[in-house]
Amino acid sequence: YLMEEHSVPLAAVSFGFAKAGRAYEPKPGAALLAESVLSDGAGRFDRRELRELMKEKGIKLSVTATADRLEFSLSFVKQFEKEALEVLRAVMYEPHLKREDIELARRQLAVQQRRENPQQQLGELVRTEFYGSHPYGREDIPDEKALAAVTAEDIRAYLRSFMGKDNLAAGISGDMDKAEAEAFLAQAFGGLTD
């Protein structure tokens, strides 16, 4: 999908991997931990350097693990497309997944899981009543024991298993024509398996 809009020098790239979300992860918590730590240092950048580069160049990158998909959203000023592509490739192909970053993410998720509110309780009731033992019936955030069992290698295995060209869908909007979009996609996703 490509929607050209050349009036403002910005571009946004949204893409996701189907059948790669929380319902499909081999180890509960791997997708959520991946979502939490992928941008905590990657490639030649430590966490601070990555965040400073993104702030300085106006690059925004988010990762979300839904029940069905692993989704990425990248936006950038056209002038800094090269830097945005470098950030994206580093996060996708060379995440650091340091032990301390994973541990921090585990603690944050455990706090969220413990929060009791009516909406969370209703969601839990709906999941258990409608989905039972189906993967959609899993808690949004696994318990602390399940989170503690997920290692950096589990996260890497999850990413390798589910990030492939065969289940990728992408859309680009903004200041890119068809040739530029094709070149960007080739550079961004050339390292994925078929």
Short mmCIF file of C-alpha atoms in Angstrom, two decimals:
data_model
loop_
_atom_site.label_atom_id
_atom_site.label_comp_id
_atom_site.label_asym_id
_atom_site.label_seq_id
_atom_site.Cartn_x
_atom_site.Cartn_y
_atom_site.Cartn_z
CA TYR A 1 0.00 0.00 0.00
CA LEU A 2 1.35 3.43 -0.97
CA MET A 3 -0.31 6.78 -0.47
CA GLU A 4 1.79 9.60 -1.91
CA GLU A 5 1.53 13.02 -0.30
CA HIS A 6 4.32 15.41 -1.22
CA SER A 7 3.04 18.61 0.41
CA VAL A 8 4.96 17.91 3.65
CA PRO A 9 8.45 16.33 3.80
CA LEU A 10 7.39 13.47 6.10
CA ALA A 11 6.92 9.76 5.58
CA ALA A 12 5.31 7.03 7.65
CA VAL A 13 5.85 3.32 7.25
CA SER A 14 3.57 0.86 9.01
CA PHE A 15 4.11 -2.85 8.71
CA GLY A 16 3.26 -6.00 10.53
CA PHE A 17 3.72 -9.72 10.59
CA ALA A 18 0.53 -11.79 10.52
CA LYS A 19 0.06 -14.73 12.88
CA ALA A 20 2.97 -13.39 14.95
CA GLY A 21 1.23 -11.93 17.98
CA ARG A 22 0.74 -13.08 21.54
CA ALA A 23 -1.65 -15.89 20.55
CA TYR A 24 1.08 -17.48 18.44
CA GLU A 25 4.17 -17.07 20.58
CA PRO A 26 5.75 -20.37 21.62
CA LYS A 27 6.53 -19.06 25.11
CA PRO A 28 4.04 -16.72 26.84
CA GLY A 29 5.59 -13.30 27.32
CA ALA A 30 8.08 -13.45 24.42
CA ALA A 31 6.04 -11.10 22.22
CA LEU A 32 5.41 -8.54 24.98
CA LEU A 33 9.04 -8.56 26.04
CA ALA A 34 10.11 -8.14 22.42
CA GLU A 35 7.74 -5.17 22.15
CA SER A 36 9.28 -3.70 25.30
CA VAL A 37 12.99 -4.13 24.58
CA LEU A 38 13.54 -4.03 20.81
CA SER A 39 14.37 -0.32 20.85
CA ASP A 40 16.49 -0.47 24.03
CA GLY A 41 19.69 -0.61 22.04
CA ALA A 42 20.38 -2.17 18.66
CA GLY A 43 23.19 -2.42 16.16
CA ARG A 44 25.88 0.15 16.90
CA PHE A 45 23.61 2.11 19.26
CA ASP A 46 23.17 1.65 22.97
CA ARG A 47 19.81 2.70 24.44
CA ARG A 48 20.85 6.31 25.07
CA GLU A 49 22.47 6.75 21.64
CA LEU A 50 19.46 5.26 19.86
CA ARG A 51 16.99 7.50 21.67
CA GLU A 52 19.15 10.60 21.17
CA LEU A 53 19.50 9.92 17.43
CA MET A 54 15.76 9.40 17.08
CA LYS A 55 14.99 12.59 19.02
CA GLU A 56 17.58 14.66 17.14
CA LYS A 57 16.43 13.49 13.70
CA GLY A 58 12.67 13.39 14.42
CA ILE A 59 12.40 9.62 13.99
CA LYS A 60 9.58 7.82 15.76
CA LEU A 61 9.49 4.05 16.01
CA SER A 62 7.03 1.93 17.93
CA VAL A 63 6.56 -1.83 18.22
CA THR A 64 3.29 -3.44 19.32
CA ALA A 65 2.47 -7.08 19.92
CA THR A 66 -1.28 -7.59 19.48
CA ALA A 67 -3.02 -10.93 19.87
CA ASP A 68 -2.52 -11.64 16.15
CA ARG A 69 0.30 -9.50 14.85
CA LEU A 70 3.69 -8.00 15.59
CA GLU A 71 3.38 -4.43 14.31
CA PHE A 72 5.91 -1.68 13.66
CA SER A 73 5.27 2.00 12.98
CA LEU A 74 8.04 4.29 11.74
CA SER A 75 7.75 7.97 10.88
CA PHE A 76 10.51 10.34 9.87
CA VAL A 77 11.42 13.60 8.18
CA LYS A 78 12.31 12.81 4.58
CA GLN A 79 15.69 14.49 4.97
CA PHE A 80 16.64 11.83 7.55
CA GLU A 81 15.40 8.78 5.66
CA LYS A 82 18.87 7.20 5.71
CA GLU A 83 19.06 7.48 9.51
CA ALA A 84 15.50 6.20 9.92
CA LEU A 85 16.32 3.18 7.79
CA GLU A 86 19.47 2.54 9.83
CA VAL A 87 17.46 2.67 13.08
CA LEU A 88 14.79 0.35 11.68
CA ARG A 89 17.28 -2.19 10.37
CA ALA A 90 19.21 -2.17 13.66
CA VAL A 91 16.04 -2.76 15.70
CA MET A 92 14.76 -5.50 13.39
CA TYR A 93 17.99 -7.38 12.78
CA GLU A 94 20.40 -6.52 15.61
CA PRO A 95 18.54 -5.87 18.86
CA HIS A 96 20.84 -6.04 21.87
CA LEU A 97 18.29 -7.66 24.22
CA LYS A 98 20.47 -7.01 27.24
CA ARG A 99 19.66 -8.82 30.45
CA GLU A 100 19.11 -5.59 32.40
CA ASP A 101 16.68 -4.25 29.77
CA ILE A 102 14.70 -7.50 29.79
CA GLU A 103 14.61 -7.49 33.59
CA LEU A 104 13.35 -3.90 33.66
CA ALA A 105 10.65 -4.78 31.12
CA ARG A 106 9.64 -7.82 33.21
CA ARG A 107 9.23 -5.64 36.31
CA GLN A 108 7.17 -3.05 34.42
CA LEU A 109 4.90 -5.73 32.94
CA ALA A 110 4.49 -7.40 36.32
CA VAL A 111 3.34 -4.10 37.84
CA GLN A 112 0.84 -3.63 35.00
CA GLN A 113 -0.39 -7.22 35.44
CA ARG A 114 -1.01 -6.67 39.15
CA ARG A 115 -3.08 -3.53 38.64
CA GLU A 116 -6.66 -4.31 39.38
CA ASN A 117 -9.27 -2.24 37.61
CA PRO A 118 -12.78 -2.98 36.39
CA GLN A 119 -11.81 -2.92 32.71
CA GLN A 120 -9.00 -5.42 33.29
CA GLN A 121 -11.30 -7.67 35.33
CA LEU A 122 -13.98 -7.54 32.62
CA GLY A 123 -11.40 -8.35 29.95
CA GLU A 124 -10.21 -11.34 31.96
CA LEU A 125 -13.79 -12.59 32.38
CA VAL A 126 -14.49 -12.24 28.64
CA ARG A 127 -11.28 -14.05 27.72
CA THR A 128 -11.89 -16.98 30.02
CA GLU A 129 -15.61 -17.32 29.20
CA PHE A 130 -15.35 -16.95 25.42
CA TYR A 131 -11.94 -18.40 24.64
CA GLY A 132 -11.21 -20.84 27.46
CA SER A 133 -7.96 -22.67 26.73
CA HIS A 134 -7.62 -21.20 23.21
CA PRO A 135 -4.53 -18.96 22.86
CA TYR A 136 -6.86 -15.93 22.68
CA GLY A 137 -7.86 -16.83 26.22
CA ARG A 138 -4.39 -16.09 27.55
CA GLU A 139 -3.91 -13.15 29.85
CA ASP A 140 -2.81 -9.96 28.11
CA ILE A 141 0.21 -9.94 30.40
CA PRO A 142 1.50 -13.32 31.60
CA ASP A 143 2.19 -13.80 35.29
CA GLU A 144 5.61 -13.10 36.81
CA LYS A 145 6.66 -16.75 36.66
CA ALA A 146 5.97 -16.96 32.92
CA LEU A 147 7.75 -13.65 32.28
CA ALA A 148 10.76 -14.79 34.32
CA ALA A 149 11.06 -17.90 32.13
CA VAL A 150 11.55 -15.87 28.92
CA THR A 151 15.21 -15.38 27.97
CA ALA A 152 16.92 -13.21 25.35
CA GLU A 153 17.33 -16.34 23.21
CA ASP A 154 13.58 -17.02 23.48
CA ILE A 155 12.91 -13.50 22.18
CA ARG A 156 15.41 -13.97 19.33
CA ALA A 157 13.83 -17.32 18.44
CA TYR A 158 10.38 -15.73 18.45
CA LEU A 159 11.55 -12.93 16.12
CA ARG A 160 13.33 -15.36 13.77
CA SER A 161 10.27 -17.60 13.61
CA PHE A 162 7.68 -14.94 12.89
CA MET A 163 9.41 -12.08 11.06
CA GLY A 164 9.42 -13.24 7.45
CA LYS A 165 8.51 -11.91 4.02
CA ASP A 166 5.77 -14.51 3.69
CA ASN A 167 3.64 -12.96 6.45
CA LEU A 168 4.60 -9.29 6.02
CA ALA A 169 2.21 -6.51 5.02
CA ALA A 170 3.42 -2.92 4.71
CA GLY A 171 2.03 0.48 3.95
CA ILE A 172 3.77 3.77 3.25
CA SER A 173 2.27 7.22 3.25
CA GLY A 174 3.84 10.59 2.74
CA ASP A 175 6.67 12.07 0.75
CA MET A 176 7.72 9.02 -1.28
CA ASP A 177 6.97 8.08 -4.85
CA LYS A 178 6.66 4.49 -6.03
CA ALA A 179 10.36 4.05 -6.89
CA GLU A 180 11.47 5.52 -3.55
CA ALA A 181 8.99 3.33 -1.66
CA GLU A 182 10.19 0.19 -3.45
CA ALA A 183 13.82 1.06 -2.68
CA PHE A 184 12.99 1.70 0.98
CA LEU A 185 11.12 -1.60 1.31
CA ALA A 186 13.93 -3.53 -0.38
CA GLN A 187 16.49 -2.07 2.03
CA ALA A 188 14.27 -2.48 5.11
CA PHE A 189 13.11 -6.03 4.46
CA GLY A 190 15.87 -7.51 2.33
CA GLY A 191 17.28 -9.31 5.37
CA LEU A 192 14.08 -11.19 6.15
CA THR A 193 13.68 -14.85 5.28
CA ASP A 194 11.12 -15.85 2.61
#
